[in-house]
Amino acid sequence: MRKWIPVAAAAIAAIISAIIKHPTGEMIVSMPWGSLFTILMISACYSGLKRENAFFSIRRAASSADSVFGMLSFLVLSAAVLAPFITSYLAALAIMPIASGVLKDAEKDEYIPRTLAFIAAGAAIGGFLLPTGSFHNLFISEGTELSSISVMALPALIAVVLLFAFMAASMGKSIRSKIYIHPELEDPERNRSLMIFHGCLVFVVMLSSMGIFTWLDILIFTVILTLLFDRSVYKEIDYRMFLFLVLLSFALTNFRTEMSGWIAYIVSEIFGSTAASLIAVPSEAVMKAVNAGSLGLLASFPAAIGLIEARKTGKAKEYCLWYIPPTLIISIVLMILPI
């Protein structure tokens, strides 16, 4: 039942929005439907990849690391590499349970909170690079000529360097801490053909988000192919997230207004970058601000996923202490530097 709370909150916001400002047909048509259905397509691909244990190789590689810092670095980079293609939210959702499991297997539970914190940051930073890297980049990119690659490449590089500096500093003398337990992991059952199929669909959807194909054509193409080859994936999609984003878009796009970079950053930190991207009129300054604002406090989706995962081990407070100070510093640096 708790999983429906965000949807209920978004529904209430949509009702209040409709009362304050009566929605018109033009407003409904102008909602970011392309981005919303792109997110749904990515969710379908992610569900297929997860079912076929496509991320098992990451767990196996992480389990073979010789040091805690090596394992941490690999997991953070894995999240950062996955995020541009499947969104930072789904990258965090895929990597964080792997991180918790690997550290428990290695009897290094004390490193779980900081590992989850840095994975959340890594996923958010990786999401800077492509429209499909985050919900907010998709919403900002739709209908504009803005390219998150050209706008966010340098900020992403600076953020990664700073993140790894904080990671190294967080380890202190234990940076050389060795891992002596390397459990043997059996290969899970999986259909490699379906795994490749969903991986290719992710790539096609990513090209669509960049304007190479139209989203409607790719939606029809994806639906036809999945109905032909893997219709069961529709039973595994998290439709709650899609419904939440539709209701949030309905509630906020009716109030879209011009914002400076710093205002968009503050809104991102308080209400989340997705909300800021729906309220603010898209611009290069807004794109930089909402991406910077996806770090810092706990309003972003990757940070929230990390907090939920940390609560499972009773270390939510430690997670917050490892996440907020470094990411807040990185986000402010990105806002201050003239990049």
mmCIF file of C-alpha atoms in Angstrom:
data_model
loop_
_atom_site.group_PDB
_atom_site.id
_atom_site.type_symbol
_atom_site.label_atom_id
_atom_site.label_comp_id
_atom_site.label_asym_id
_atom_site.label_seq_id
_atom_site.Cartn_x
_atom_site.Cartn_y
_atom_site.Cartn_z
ATOM 1 C CA MET A 1 0.000 0.000 0.000
ATOM 2 C CA ARG A 2 2.885 2.376 0.773
ATOM 3 C CA LYS A 3 4.030 2.119 -2.844
ATOM 4 C CA TRP A 4 0.884 3.946 -3.909
ATOM 5 C CA ILE A 5 1.482 6.955 -1.624
ATOM 6 C CA PRO A 6 3.458 8.948 -4.261
ATOM 7 C CA VAL A 7 0.714 8.289 -6.819
ATOM 8 C CA ALA A 8 -1.954 9.423 -4.349
ATOM 9 C CA ALA A 9 0.053 12.587 -3.580
ATOM 10 C CA ALA A 10 0.434 13.335 -7.296
ATOM 11 C CA ALA A 11 -3.309 12.764 -7.818
ATOM 12 C CA ILE A 12 -4.130 15.261 -5.049
ATOM 13 C CA ALA A 13 -1.703 17.765 -6.603
ATOM 14 C CA ALA A 14 -3.377 17.270 -10.000
ATOM 15 C CA ILE A 15 -6.837 17.897 -8.511
ATOM 16 C CA ILE A 16 -5.668 21.044 -6.715
ATOM 17 C CA SER A 17 -3.978 22.239 -9.908
ATOM 18 C CA ALA A 18 -7.184 21.733 -11.899
ATOM 19 C CA ILE A 19 -9.180 23.691 -9.309
ATOM 20 C CA ILE A 20 -6.718 26.601 -9.250
ATOM 21 C CA LYS A 21 -6.288 26.787 -13.007
ATOM 22 C CA HIS A 22 -8.853 25.001 -15.134
ATOM 23 C CA PRO A 23 -6.991 22.799 -17.642
ATOM 24 C CA THR A 24 -7.603 23.384 -21.327
ATOM 25 C CA GLY A 25 -7.358 21.000 -24.240
ATOM 26 C CA GLU A 26 -4.276 22.856 -25.406
ATOM 27 C CA MET A 27 -2.592 22.299 -22.028
ATOM 28 C CA ILE A 28 -3.348 18.575 -22.057
ATOM 29 C CA VAL A 29 -2.050 18.214 -25.620
ATOM 30 C CA SER A 30 1.103 20.158 -24.710
ATOM 31 C CA MET A 31 1.973 17.833 -21.835
ATOM 32 C CA PRO A 32 5.297 16.005 -22.400
ATOM 33 C CA TRP A 33 3.684 12.850 -23.780
ATOM 34 C CA GLY A 34 6.758 11.946 -25.780
ATOM 35 C CA SER A 35 8.920 11.912 -22.663
ATOM 36 C CA LEU A 36 6.305 10.076 -20.625
ATOM 37 C CA PHE A 37 5.963 7.260 -23.156
ATOM 38 C CA THR A 38 9.737 7.174 -23.601
ATOM 39 C CA ILE A 39 9.993 6.515 -19.860
ATOM 40 C CA LEU A 40 7.373 3.766 -20.205
ATOM 41 C CA MET A 41 9.371 2.162 -23.036
ATOM 42 C CA ILE A 42 12.579 2.294 -21.000
ATOM 43 C CA SER A 43 10.729 0.765 -18.045
ATOM 44 C CA ALA A 44 9.581 -2.101 -20.263
ATOM 45 C CA CYS A 45 13.137 -2.712 -21.464
ATOM 46 C CA TYR A 46 14.472 -2.530 -17.902
ATOM 47 C CA SER A 47 11.870 -5.043 -16.730
ATOM 48 C CA GLY A 48 12.951 -7.433 -19.469
ATOM 49 C CA LEU A 49 16.650 -6.970 -18.703
ATOM 50 C CA LYS A 50 16.092 -7.482 -14.980
ATOM 51 C CA ARG A 51 14.037 -10.629 -15.537
ATOM 52 C CA GLU A 52 16.812 -12.069 -17.725
ATOM 53 C CA ASN A 53 19.428 -11.238 -15.055
ATOM 54 C CA ALA A 54 21.269 -8.871 -17.384
ATOM 55 C CA PHE A 55 22.932 -7.167 -14.408
ATOM 56 C CA PHE A 56 24.335 -10.391 -12.956
ATOM 57 C CA SER A 57 27.680 -9.805 -14.678
ATOM 58 C CA ILE A 58 28.050 -6.609 -12.671
ATOM 59 C CA ARG A 59 27.524 -8.535 -9.441
ATOM 60 C CA ARG A 60 30.036 -11.194 -10.464
ATOM 61 C CA ALA A 61 32.680 -8.596 -11.385
ATOM 62 C CA ALA A 62 32.086 -6.661 -8.149
ATOM 63 C CA SER A 63 32.365 -9.880 -6.119
ATOM 64 C CA SER A 64 35.811 -10.533 -7.573
ATOM 65 C CA ALA A 65 37.249 -7.161 -6.470
ATOM 66 C CA ASP A 66 40.336 -7.389 -4.258
ATOM 67 C CA SER A 67 39.690 -4.197 -2.277
ATOM 68 C CA VAL A 68 36.684 -2.337 -0.901
ATOM 69 C CA PHE A 69 37.653 0.816 -2.792
ATOM 70 C CA GLY A 70 37.975 -1.145 -6.026
ATOM 71 C CA MET A 71 34.528 -2.633 -5.505
ATOM 72 C CA LEU A 72 33.074 0.771 -4.616
ATOM 73 C CA SER A 73 34.620 2.395 -7.686
ATOM 74 C CA PHE A 74 33.362 -0.337 -9.991
ATOM 75 C CA LEU A 75 29.801 -0.144 -8.674
ATOM 76 C CA VAL A 76 29.710 3.657 -8.920
ATOM 77 C CA LEU A 77 31.049 3.565 -12.473
ATOM 78 C CA SER A 78 28.523 0.852 -13.371
ATOM 79 C CA ALA A 79 25.674 3.082 -12.197
ATOM 80 C CA ALA A 80 27.149 6.080 -14.043
ATOM 81 C CA VAL A 81 27.491 4.103 -17.296
ATOM 82 C CA LEU A 82 24.000 2.598 -17.129
ATOM 83 C CA ALA A 83 22.229 5.844 -16.189
ATOM 84 C CA PRO A 84 22.428 7.648 -19.578
ATOM 85 C CA PHE A 85 20.593 4.767 -21.222
ATOM 86 C CA ILE A 86 18.010 3.636 -18.639
ATOM 87 C CA THR A 87 17.697 6.802 -16.467
ATOM 88 C CA SER A 88 19.471 7.457 -13.190
ATOM 89 C CA TYR A 89 16.406 6.155 -11.309
ATOM 90 C CA LEU A 90 16.521 2.704 -12.898
ATOM 91 C CA ALA A 91 20.325 2.568 -12.758
ATOM 92 C CA ALA A 92 20.176 3.115 -8.991
ATOM 93 C CA LEU A 93 17.371 0.566 -8.733
ATOM 94 C CA ALA A 94 19.526 -2.001 -10.555
ATOM 95 C CA ILE A 95 22.898 -1.432 -8.863
ATOM 96 C CA MET A 96 22.025 -0.713 -5.230
ATOM 97 C CA PRO A 97 20.660 -4.174 -4.319
ATOM 98 C CA ILE A 98 23.747 -5.663 -5.998
ATOM 99 C CA ALA A 99 25.990 -3.453 -3.863
ATOM 100 C CA SER A 100 24.242 -4.449 -0.631
ATOM 101 C CA GLY A 101 24.404 -8.134 -1.526
ATOM 102 C CA VAL A 102 28.071 -8.078 -2.534
ATOM 103 C CA LEU A 103 29.154 -6.237 0.623
ATOM 104 C CA LYS A 104 27.153 -8.604 2.836
ATOM 105 C CA ASP A 105 28.741 -11.596 1.090
ATOM 106 C CA ALA A 106 32.184 -10.081 1.695
ATOM 107 C CA GLU A 107 31.303 -9.364 5.351
ATOM 108 C CA LYS A 108 31.874 -5.646 4.795
ATOM 109 C CA ASP A 109 28.433 -4.446 5.916
ATOM 110 C CA GLU A 110 29.874 -1.304 7.486
ATOM 111 C CA TYR A 111 30.582 0.068 4.005
ATOM 112 C CA ILE A 112 26.996 -0.278 2.766
ATOM 113 C CA PRO A 113 25.747 3.256 3.639
ATOM 114 C CA ARG A 114 28.612 5.103 1.921
ATOM 115 C CA THR A 115 28.523 2.738 -1.062
ATOM 116 C CA LEU A 116 24.808 3.373 -1.571
ATOM 117 C CA ALA A 117 25.379 7.115 -1.197
ATOM 118 C CA PHE A 118 28.116 7.235 -3.818
ATOM 119 C CA ILE A 119 26.168 4.976 -6.188
ATOM 120 C CA ALA A 120 23.213 7.387 -5.961
ATOM 121 C CA ALA A 121 25.555 10.267 -6.806
ATOM 122 C CA GLY A 122 27.213 8.311 -9.613
ATOM 123 C CA ALA A 123 23.853 7.449 -11.164
ATOM 124 C CA ALA A 124 22.733 11.085 -10.997
ATOM 125 C CA ILE A 125 25.970 12.299 -12.608
ATOM 126 C CA GLY A 126 25.820 9.671 -15.349
ATOM 127 C CA GLY A 127 22.274 10.811 -16.029
ATOM 128 C CA PHE A 128 23.580 14.263 -16.987
ATOM 129 C CA LEU A 129 24.775 13.083 -20.388
ATOM 130 C CA LEU A 130 21.730 11.984 -22.394
ATOM 131 C CA PRO A 131 18.029 12.861 -22.469
ATOM 132 C CA THR A 132 17.296 9.287 -21.370
ATOM 133 C CA GLY A 133 19.662 9.780 -18.430
ATOM 134 C CA SER A 134 16.946 11.235 -16.219
ATOM 135 C CA PHE A 135 13.299 12.171 -16.163
ATOM 136 C CA HIS A 136 14.143 15.870 -15.953
ATOM 137 C CA ASN A 137 16.450 15.794 -18.982
ATOM 138 C CA LEU A 138 13.725 14.084 -21.003
ATOM 139 C CA PHE A 139 11.181 16.727 -20.010
ATOM 140 C CA ILE A 140 13.576 19.601 -20.769
ATOM 141 C CA SER A 141 14.798 18.152 -24.068
ATOM 142 C CA GLU A 142 11.331 17.508 -25.512
ATOM 143 C CA GLY A 143 10.434 20.059 -28.147
ATOM 144 C CA THR A 144 13.728 21.972 -27.807
ATOM 145 C CA GLU A 145 17.098 21.989 -29.548
ATOM 146 C CA LEU A 146 18.918 21.526 -26.252
ATOM 147 C CA SER A 147 21.489 18.724 -26.201
ATOM 148 C CA SER A 148 22.357 17.382 -22.766
ATOM 149 C CA ILE A 149 25.598 15.969 -24.193
ATOM 150 C CA SER A 150 26.949 19.370 -25.228
ATOM 151 C CA VAL A 151 25.528 21.225 -22.209
ATOM 152 C CA MET A 152 26.385 18.737 -19.477
ATOM 153 C CA ALA A 153 29.579 16.958 -20.653
ATOM 154 C CA LEU A 154 32.001 19.254 -18.811
ATOM 155 C CA PRO A 155 29.883 19.517 -15.624
ATOM 156 C CA ALA A 156 29.616 15.706 -15.589
ATOM 157 C CA LEU A 157 33.404 15.352 -15.894
ATOM 158 C CA ILE A 158 34.017 17.821 -13.057
ATOM 159 C CA ALA A 159 31.372 16.127 -10.912
ATOM 160 C CA VAL A 160 32.918 12.670 -11.452
ATOM 161 C CA VAL A 161 36.397 13.915 -10.499
ATOM 162 C CA LEU A 162 35.026 15.528 -7.336
ATOM 163 C CA LEU A 163 32.983 12.442 -6.494
ATOM 164 C CA PHE A 164 35.996 10.137 -6.709
ATOM 165 C CA ALA A 165 38.019 12.578 -4.608
ATOM 166 C CA PHE A 166 35.322 12.396 -1.910
ATOM 167 C CA MET A 167 35.199 8.614 -2.238
ATOM 168 C CA ALA A 168 38.942 8.312 -1.713
ATOM 169 C CA ALA A 169 38.829 10.749 1.218
ATOM 170 C CA SER A 170 35.962 8.814 2.802
ATOM 171 C CA MET A 171 38.069 5.661 2.882
ATOM 172 C CA GLY A 172 41.052 7.263 4.619
ATOM 173 C CA LYS A 173 43.596 4.681 5.653
ATOM 174 C CA SER A 174 41.135 1.906 4.879
ATOM 175 C CA ILE A 175 41.461 2.654 1.162
ATOM 176 C CA ARG A 176 43.728 -0.401 1.003
ATOM 177 C CA SER A 177 41.259 -2.572 2.902
ATOM 178 C CA LYS A 178 41.297 -5.989 1.256
ATOM 179 C CA ILE A 179 38.436 -8.367 0.540
ATOM 180 C CA TYR A 180 39.243 -11.978 1.314
ATOM 181 C CA ILE A 181 35.839 -13.587 0.795
ATOM 182 C CA HIS A 182 34.957 -14.202 -2.851
ATOM 183 C CA PRO A 183 31.866 -16.415 -3.046
ATOM 184 C CA GLU A 184 31.363 -18.538 -6.130
ATOM 185 C CA LEU A 185 28.262 -17.388 -7.961
ATOM 186 C CA GLU A 186 26.378 -19.763 -10.187
ATOM 187 C CA ASP A 187 25.143 -18.491 -13.512
ATOM 188 C CA PRO A 188 21.420 -17.728 -13.284
ATOM 189 C CA GLU A 189 18.925 -18.985 -15.803
ATOM 190 C CA ARG A 190 18.389 -16.433 -18.521
ATOM 191 C CA ASN A 191 17.410 -16.101 -22.142
ATOM 192 C CA ARG A 192 20.340 -14.365 -23.805
ATOM 193 C CA SER A 193 18.343 -13.674 -26.950
ATOM 194 C CA LEU A 194 15.704 -11.748 -25.002
ATOM 195 C CA MET A 195 18.438 -9.969 -23.032
ATOM 196 C CA ILE A 196 20.037 -8.759 -26.285
ATOM 197 C CA PHE A 197 16.578 -7.908 -27.645
ATOM 198 C CA HIS A 198 15.787 -5.566 -24.744
ATOM 199 C CA GLY A 199 19.297 -4.109 -24.827
ATOM 200 C CA CYS A 200 18.833 -3.204 -28.505
ATOM 201 C CA LEU A 201 15.443 -1.654 -27.754
ATOM 202 C CA VAL A 202 17.035 0.531 -25.070
ATOM 203 C CA PHE A 203 19.512 1.801 -27.665
ATOM 204 C CA VAL A 204 16.732 2.542 -30.171
ATOM 205 C CA VAL A 205 14.687 4.400 -27.544
ATOM 206 C CA MET A 206 17.781 6.423 -26.626
ATOM 207 C CA LEU A 207 18.191 7.449 -30.294
ATOM 208 C CA SER A 208 14.525 8.434 -30.347
ATOM 209 C CA SER A 209 15.028 10.717 -27.329
ATOM 210 C CA MET A 210 17.773 12.513 -29.260
ATOM 211 C CA GLY A 211 15.386 13.294 -32.101
ATOM 212 C CA ILE A 212 16.811 10.771 -34.574
ATOM 213 C CA PHE A 213 13.446 8.994 -34.641
ATOM 214 C CA THR A 214 10.036 10.259 -33.575
ATOM 215 C CA TRP A 215 8.828 8.941 -30.238
ATOM 216 C CA LEU A 216 5.464 7.831 -31.632
ATOM 217 C CA ASP A 217 7.089 5.721 -34.360
ATOM 218 C CA ILE A 218 9.398 4.094 -31.816
ATOM 219 C CA LEU A 219 6.487 3.515 -29.410
ATOM 220 C CA ILE A 220 4.546 1.667 -32.125
ATOM 221 C CA PHE A 221 7.707 -0.200 -33.154
ATOM 222 C CA THR A 222 8.457 -1.211 -29.548
ATOM 223 C CA VAL A 223 4.896 -2.319 -28.806
ATOM 224 C CA ILE A 224 4.740 -4.479 -31.935
ATOM 225 C CA LEU A 225 8.110 -6.136 -31.271
ATOM 226 C CA THR A 226 7.439 -6.809 -27.585
ATOM 227 C CA LEU A 227 3.997 -8.235 -28.385
ATOM 228 C CA LEU A 228 5.626 -10.546 -30.913
ATOM 229 C CA PHE A 229 8.648 -11.666 -28.900
ATOM 230 C CA ASP A 230 8.109 -10.916 -25.195
ATOM 231 C CA ARG A 231 4.576 -9.852 -24.361
ATOM 232 C CA SER A 232 4.995 -11.043 -20.754
ATOM 233 C CA VAL A 233 7.137 -7.973 -20.053
ATOM 234 C CA TYR A 234 3.956 -5.887 -19.792
ATOM 235 C CA LYS A 235 3.095 -7.730 -16.591
ATOM 236 C CA GLU A 236 6.385 -6.676 -15.000
ATOM 237 C CA ILE A 237 6.451 -2.928 -15.695
ATOM 238 C CA ASP A 238 6.113 -0.596 -12.706
ATOM 239 C CA TYR A 239 3.084 1.327 -13.934
ATOM 240 C CA ARG A 240 2.940 3.266 -10.661
ATOM 241 C CA MET A 241 5.916 5.381 -11.710
ATOM 242 C CA PHE A 242 4.379 6.113 -15.109
ATOM 243 C CA LEU A 243 1.060 7.116 -13.515
ATOM 244 C CA PHE A 244 2.887 9.251 -10.940
ATOM 245 C CA LEU A 245 4.742 11.139 -13.683
ATOM 246 C CA VAL A 246 1.582 11.642 -15.766
ATOM 247 C CA LEU A 247 -0.268 13.105 -12.778
ATOM 248 C CA LEU A 248 2.720 15.244 -11.799
ATOM 249 C CA SER A 249 3.002 16.556 -15.366
ATOM 250 C CA PHE A 250 -0.709 17.406 -15.360
ATOM 251 C CA ALA A 251 -0.345 19.226 -12.046
ATOM 252 C CA LEU A 252 2.738 21.284 -12.915
ATOM 253 C CA THR A 253 2.936 22.040 -16.641
ATOM 254 C CA ASN A 254 -0.122 24.267 -16.308
ATOM 255 C CA PHE A 255 2.038 26.630 -14.238
ATOM 256 C CA ARG A 256 5.174 26.665 -16.408
ATOM 257 C CA THR A 257 7.107 29.914 -16.030
ATOM 258 C CA GLU A 258 10.462 31.513 -16.766
ATOM 259 C CA MET A 259 13.120 30.756 -14.131
ATOM 260 C CA SER A 260 16.702 31.777 -13.581
ATOM 261 C CA GLY A 261 19.298 29.064 -13.089
ATOM 262 C CA TRP A 262 19.549 29.586 -9.323
ATOM 263 C CA ILE A 263 15.773 29.557 -8.833
ATOM 264 C CA ALA A 264 15.523 26.311 -10.814
ATOM 265 C CA TYR A 265 18.360 24.888 -8.690
ATOM 266 C CA ILE A 266 16.607 25.777 -5.424
ATOM 267 C CA VAL A 267 13.310 24.305 -6.658
ATOM 268 C CA SER A 268 15.212 21.142 -7.663
ATOM 269 C CA GLU A 269 16.788 20.787 -4.236
ATOM 270 C CA ILE A 270 13.496 21.253 -2.396
ATOM 271 C CA PHE A 271 10.942 19.577 -4.676
ATOM 272 C CA GLY A 272 13.135 17.518 -6.987
ATOM 273 C CA SER A 273 14.608 18.075 -10.432
ATOM 274 C CA THR A 274 11.656 16.390 -12.152
ATOM 275 C CA ALA A 275 9.242 18.910 -10.648
ATOM 276 C CA ALA A 276 11.567 21.802 -11.531
ATOM 277 C CA SER A 277 11.863 20.615 -15.147
ATOM 278 C CA LEU A 278 8.064 20.582 -15.480
ATOM 279 C CA ILE A 279 7.591 24.058 -14.003
ATOM 280 C CA ALA A 280 10.505 25.897 -15.617
ATOM 281 C CA VAL A 281 10.539 26.986 -19.249
ATOM 282 C CA PRO A 282 13.389 24.960 -20.813
ATOM 283 C CA SER A 283 16.715 26.708 -21.342
ATOM 284 C CA GLU A 284 20.399 25.875 -21.143
ATOM 285 C CA ALA A 285 20.641 27.510 -17.705
ATOM 286 C CA VAL A 286 17.679 25.490 -16.451
ATOM 287 C CA MET A 287 19.152 22.252 -17.784
ATOM 288 C CA LYS A 288 22.420 22.886 -15.917
ATOM 289 C CA ALA A 289 20.548 23.897 -12.768
ATOM 290 C CA VAL A 290 18.181 20.925 -12.554
ATOM 291 C CA ASN A 291 21.024 18.496 -13.203
ATOM 292 C CA ALA A 292 23.127 20.132 -10.489
ATOM 293 C CA GLY A 293 20.023 20.082 -8.279
ATOM 294 C CA SER A 294 19.677 16.329 -8.748
ATOM 295 C CA LEU A 295 22.623 16.166 -6.345
ATOM 296 C CA GLY A 296 22.669 17.712 -2.891
ATOM 297 C CA LEU A 297 19.605 16.935 -0.817
ATOM 298 C CA LEU A 298 17.440 13.806 -0.918
ATOM 299 C CA ALA A 299 14.758 15.022 -3.328
ATOM 300 C CA SER A 300 16.156 13.123 -6.340
ATOM 301 C CA PHE A 301 15.001 9.646 -7.340
ATOM 302 C CA PRO A 302 18.449 7.956 -7.022
ATOM 303 C CA ALA A 303 18.920 9.478 -3.552
ATOM 304 C CA ALA A 304 15.469 8.266 -2.479
ATOM 305 C CA ILE A 305 16.194 4.748 -3.770
ATOM 306 C CA GLY A 306 19.430 4.744 -1.752
ATOM 307 C CA LEU A 307 17.610 5.871 1.376
ATOM 308 C CA ILE A 308 15.059 3.067 1.001
ATOM 309 C CA GLU A 309 17.835 0.516 0.516
ATOM 310 C CA ALA A 310 19.776 1.876 3.523
ATOM 311 C CA ARG A 311 16.690 1.597 5.731
ATOM 312 C CA LYS A 312 16.648 -2.150 5.092
ATOM 313 C CA THR A 313 19.903 -2.389 7.044
ATOM 314 C CA GLY A 314 18.895 0.189 9.645
ATOM 315 C CA LYS A 315 21.552 2.652 8.459
ATOM 316 C CA ALA A 316 19.478 5.447 6.946
ATOM 317 C CA LYS A 317 21.110 8.143 9.092
ATOM 318 C CA GLU A 318 24.601 7.029 8.082
ATOM 319 C CA TYR A 319 23.523 7.039 4.460
ATOM 320 C CA CYS A 320 22.332 10.656 4.720
ATOM 321 C CA LEU A 321 25.607 11.712 6.332
ATOM 322 C CA TRP A 322 27.606 10.103 3.535
ATOM 323 C CA TYR A 323 25.363 11.411 0.761
ATOM 324 C CA ILE A 324 24.342 14.990 1.533
ATOM 325 C CA PRO A 325 27.639 16.814 2.342
ATOM 326 C CA PRO A 326 29.667 15.610 -0.701
ATOM 327 C CA THR A 327 26.843 15.912 -3.228
ATOM 328 C CA LEU A 328 25.740 19.299 -1.912
ATOM 329 C CA ILE A 329 29.294 20.602 -2.334
ATOM 330 C CA ILE A 330 29.502 19.154 -5.863
ATOM 331 C CA SER A 331 26.163 20.678 -6.849
ATOM 332 C CA ILE A 332 27.142 24.144 -5.562
ATOM 333 C CA VAL A 333 30.495 23.917 -7.358
ATOM 334 C CA LEU A 334 28.656 23.115 -10.609
ATOM 335 C CA MET A 335 26.400 26.135 -10.094
ATOM 336 C CA ILE A 336 29.228 28.530 -9.261
ATOM 337 C CA LEU A 337 31.675 27.551 -12.002
ATOM 338 C CA PRO A 338 31.053 29.330 -15.326
ATOM 339 C CA ILE A 339 30.576 26.120 -17.309
#
